[in-house]
Amino acid sequence: ETPANGQVGAPPLSFHFRSPEMPQTSCLMKAPVLQEWKLLQPVLCALADKSLDASSTVCQMAVRGLGNLASEALEKVRMRLKHKKAILEVLMRAIKDVTSSEIVGDSLSALAKVVVELKEKDVGVTFKEITLYTKTFFDDETVLRSSAFTLYGVLASSAKRKWRSFLSKEITTSTWTRIMLHLQDPDPEVYNVRASFHFFLHKEGDIWQ
């Protein structure tokens, strides 16, 4: 059965356990960072389950919680590659939720927190998908625009090796004009992020020569 929020499919982090209710999950989020994987795993799985909830509010809380907990966990817990990719899959699915701009906004913010903690091999080909999808929100409403530019700045700052050349070409041929158009953006989060692109392109030397 298709959930009310239009999302389909079981979350890739699912395991056989009873998901806690959102209030319990919220309490866990307020607790000290869970450093043992055996404790952390079911919480992440519960949040992944709730990201498919029929309630957009519950889904939004789950996506936000997943981003916060995953970003903190990646600093302190040795997580398997398949679980890192599963987290990215959950957030990428949520970013495509056409029924709620709030869910999309929190997904963009969560991805920015998670991507900055990952290595290039962890993100893999998802880097390209995130990059191309993120720029579709550059001309959207204020909150989405701000979150999209922030995430794009994180991608520019973290790009290494194989994705550096892709992103350099993407910015200089497709995105740079749109970035320049937002230099006078009323949202400071949007126009301040241009520093990341200046730094990235200056290192590449693509538009300065």
Short mmCIF file of C-alpha atoms in Angstrom, two decimals:
data_model
loop_
_atom_site.label_atom_id
_atom_site.label_comp_id
_atom_site.label_asym_id
_atom_site.label_seq_id
_atom_site.Cartn_x
_atom_site.Cartn_y
_atom_site.Cartn_z
CA GLU A 1 0.00 0.00 0.00
CA THR A 2 1.33 3.46 -0.89
CA PRO A 3 1.76 5.77 2.14
CA ALA A 4 -0.15 9.05 2.19
CA ASN A 5 3.00 11.05 1.59
CA GLY A 6 3.49 9.40 -1.80
CA GLN A 7 6.64 7.45 -0.88
CA VAL A 8 6.94 3.75 -1.63
CA GLY A 9 9.21 0.89 -0.70
CA ALA A 10 10.72 -0.32 2.55
CA PRO A 11 13.58 1.72 3.97
CA PRO A 12 16.97 0.14 3.27
CA LEU A 13 17.91 0.34 6.95
CA SER A 14 15.04 -1.94 8.04
CA PHE A 15 15.72 -4.88 10.34
CA HIS A 16 13.45 -7.15 12.35
CA PHE A 17 12.59 -5.16 15.43
CA ARG A 18 9.72 -3.14 16.79
CA SER A 19 10.14 0.53 15.94
CA PRO A 20 9.78 2.86 18.92
CA GLU A 21 7.17 5.60 18.76
CA MET A 22 8.39 9.06 17.78
CA PRO A 23 8.25 10.50 21.35
CA GLN A 24 10.62 7.72 22.48
CA THR A 25 12.89 8.39 19.51
CA SER A 26 12.91 12.09 20.36
CA CYS A 27 14.06 11.28 23.88
CA LEU A 28 16.87 9.16 22.49
CA MET A 29 17.92 12.05 20.28
CA LYS A 30 18.32 14.22 23.39
CA ALA A 31 20.49 11.62 25.14
CA PRO A 32 24.31 11.60 24.84
CA VAL A 33 25.59 10.31 21.50
CA LEU A 34 25.17 6.55 21.29
CA GLN A 35 28.65 5.24 20.67
CA GLU A 36 27.88 1.52 20.56
CA TRP A 37 26.67 0.35 17.15
CA LYS A 38 24.40 -2.29 18.72
CA LEU A 39 22.50 0.55 20.38
CA LEU A 40 22.75 3.01 17.53
CA GLN A 41 21.58 0.68 14.76
CA PRO A 42 17.97 0.17 15.94
CA VAL A 43 17.54 3.90 16.50
CA LEU A 44 18.69 4.70 12.97
CA CYS A 45 16.43 1.93 11.67
CA ALA A 46 13.47 3.32 13.58
CA LEU A 47 14.06 6.76 12.10
CA ALA A 48 14.31 5.23 8.62
CA ASP A 49 10.99 3.44 9.20
CA LYS A 50 9.34 6.64 10.38
CA SER A 51 10.57 8.50 7.30
CA LEU A 52 7.88 6.53 5.43
CA ASP A 53 5.13 7.40 7.91
CA ALA A 54 1.79 8.54 6.50
CA SER A 55 2.03 11.67 8.65
CA SER A 56 4.18 14.34 7.02
CA THR A 57 5.00 15.73 10.47
CA VAL A 58 6.32 12.38 11.70
CA CYS A 59 8.20 11.91 8.44
CA GLN A 60 9.78 15.36 8.78
CA MET A 61 10.84 14.68 12.38
CA ALA A 62 12.34 11.35 11.35
CA VAL A 63 14.35 12.86 8.50
CA ARG A 64 15.63 15.64 10.74
CA GLY A 65 16.50 13.16 13.49
CA LEU A 66 18.24 10.83 11.07
CA GLY A 67 20.42 13.65 9.78
CA ASN A 68 21.35 14.86 13.26
CA LEU A 69 22.05 11.42 14.73
CA ALA A 70 23.84 10.06 11.68
CA SER A 71 26.15 13.07 11.41
CA GLU A 72 27.12 12.77 15.08
CA ALA A 73 27.48 9.00 14.87
CA LEU A 74 29.77 9.20 11.85
CA GLU A 75 32.23 11.14 13.99
CA LYS A 76 32.33 8.55 16.77
CA VAL A 77 31.18 5.17 15.48
CA ARG A 78 32.81 2.97 12.86
CA MET A 79 29.87 2.43 10.52
CA ARG A 80 29.80 -0.07 7.67
CA LEU A 81 29.72 1.28 4.13
CA LYS A 82 26.34 -0.33 3.42
CA HIS A 83 24.80 1.53 6.36
CA LYS A 84 26.29 4.85 5.23
CA LYS A 85 24.83 4.31 1.78
CA ALA A 86 21.49 3.29 3.28
CA ILE A 87 21.30 6.57 5.19
CA LEU A 88 22.00 8.49 1.98
CA GLU A 89 19.27 6.50 0.20
CA VAL A 90 16.70 7.38 2.87
CA LEU A 91 17.57 11.08 2.68
CA MET A 92 17.62 11.09 -1.13
CA ARG A 93 14.17 9.48 -1.17
CA ALA A 94 12.89 12.13 1.23
CA ILE A 95 14.38 14.96 -0.83
CA LYS A 96 12.11 13.88 -3.70
CA ASP A 97 8.93 14.08 -1.61
CA VAL A 98 6.72 16.31 -3.76
CA THR A 99 4.02 16.53 -1.09
CA SER A 100 5.94 18.50 1.52
CA SER A 101 8.45 21.32 1.13
CA GLU A 102 9.21 20.99 4.86
CA ILE A 103 10.38 17.40 4.38
CA VAL A 104 12.47 18.42 1.37
CA GLY A 105 14.05 21.28 3.33
CA ASP A 106 14.97 19.04 6.25
CA SER A 107 16.31 16.43 3.83
CA LEU A 108 18.60 19.00 2.20
CA SER A 109 19.84 20.11 5.62
CA ALA A 110 20.32 16.52 6.78
CA LEU A 111 22.31 15.66 3.66
CA ALA A 112 24.57 18.67 4.26
CA LYS A 113 25.33 17.39 7.77
CA VAL A 114 25.92 13.81 6.65
CA VAL A 115 27.91 14.42 3.45
CA VAL A 116 30.47 16.57 5.26
CA GLU A 117 31.29 13.58 7.50
CA LEU A 118 31.68 11.08 4.64
CA LYS A 119 34.60 10.19 2.41
CA GLU A 120 34.24 10.19 -1.37
CA LYS A 121 34.06 6.39 -1.51
CA ASP A 122 31.21 6.46 1.01
CA VAL A 123 29.10 8.79 -1.13
CA GLY A 124 30.01 7.09 -4.41
CA VAL A 125 27.84 7.78 -7.46
CA THR A 126 25.21 9.32 -5.19
CA PHE A 127 27.40 12.47 -5.24
CA LYS A 128 26.34 13.19 -8.81
CA GLU A 129 22.66 12.56 -8.07
CA ILE A 130 22.75 14.83 -5.01
CA THR A 131 24.53 17.58 -6.97
CA LEU A 132 22.13 17.57 -9.91
CA TYR A 133 19.01 17.34 -7.76
CA THR A 134 20.11 20.01 -5.28
CA LYS A 135 20.48 22.74 -7.91
CA THR A 136 16.82 22.31 -8.92
CA PHE A 137 15.93 24.20 -5.73
CA PHE A 138 18.13 27.25 -6.39
CA ASP A 139 15.15 29.34 -7.51
CA ASP A 140 12.66 27.89 -5.04
CA GLU A 141 11.12 29.41 -1.93
CA THR A 142 13.46 30.95 0.63
CA VAL A 143 13.90 27.97 3.00
CA LEU A 144 14.52 25.44 0.23
CA ARG A 145 16.79 27.84 -1.65
CA SER A 146 18.90 28.44 1.44
CA SER A 147 19.19 24.73 2.27
CA ALA A 148 20.02 23.89 -1.34
CA PHE A 149 22.82 26.45 -1.58
CA THR A 150 24.22 25.30 1.76
CA LEU A 151 24.30 21.68 0.61
CA TYR A 152 25.82 22.65 -2.73
CA GLY A 153 28.52 24.55 -0.87
CA VAL A 154 29.26 21.44 1.21
CA LEU A 155 29.54 19.39 -1.97
CA ALA A 156 31.96 21.93 -3.47
CA SER A 157 34.08 21.97 -0.32
CA SER A 158 34.22 18.18 0.04
CA ALA A 159 34.70 17.18 -3.62
CA LYS A 160 37.81 15.07 -4.13
CA ARG A 161 39.46 13.35 -7.08
CA LYS A 162 36.87 11.88 -9.49
CA TRP A 163 34.02 14.20 -8.47
CA ARG A 164 36.13 17.36 -8.39
CA SER A 165 36.37 17.53 -12.19
CA PHE A 166 32.65 16.75 -12.55
CA LEU A 167 31.63 19.47 -10.10
CA SER A 168 34.08 21.96 -11.59
CA LYS A 169 32.54 21.50 -15.02
CA GLU A 170 29.04 21.56 -13.56
CA ILE A 171 29.65 24.87 -11.79
CA THR A 172 31.44 26.65 -14.64
CA THR A 173 29.05 25.54 -17.39
CA SER A 174 25.71 25.36 -15.63
CA THR A 175 25.60 26.68 -12.09
CA TRP A 176 27.91 29.69 -11.93
CA THR A 177 25.46 32.06 -13.66
CA ARG A 178 22.73 31.13 -11.20
CA ILE A 179 25.12 31.63 -8.29
CA MET A 180 25.99 35.10 -9.57
CA LEU A 181 22.30 35.95 -9.88
CA HIS A 182 21.92 35.25 -6.17
CA LEU A 183 24.72 37.58 -5.04
CA GLN A 184 22.02 40.02 -3.93
CA ASP A 185 19.77 37.32 -2.48
CA PRO A 186 17.78 38.57 0.54
CA ASP A 187 18.72 35.40 2.43
CA PRO A 188 22.26 35.72 3.88
CA GLU A 189 22.62 31.93 3.92
CA VAL A 190 22.36 32.01 0.13
CA TYR A 191 24.76 34.79 -0.79
CA ASN A 192 27.31 33.85 1.90
CA VAL A 193 27.72 30.34 0.51
CA ARG A 194 29.33 31.77 -2.62
CA ALA A 195 32.63 31.75 -0.70
CA SER A 196 32.70 27.97 -1.04
CA PHE A 197 32.40 28.20 -4.81
CA HIS A 198 35.05 30.92 -5.07
CA PHE A 199 37.43 28.77 -3.03
CA PHE A 200 36.65 25.65 -5.06
CA LEU A 201 37.02 27.31 -8.45
CA HIS A 202 40.11 29.23 -7.42
CA LYS A 203 41.79 25.91 -6.57
CA GLU A 204 40.68 24.48 -9.90
CA GLY A 205 41.74 27.56 -11.84
CA ASP A 206 38.95 27.05 -14.36
CA ILE A 207 37.52 30.55 -14.51
CA TRP A 208 40.48 32.55 -13.32
CA GLN A 209 42.83 31.85 -16.21
#
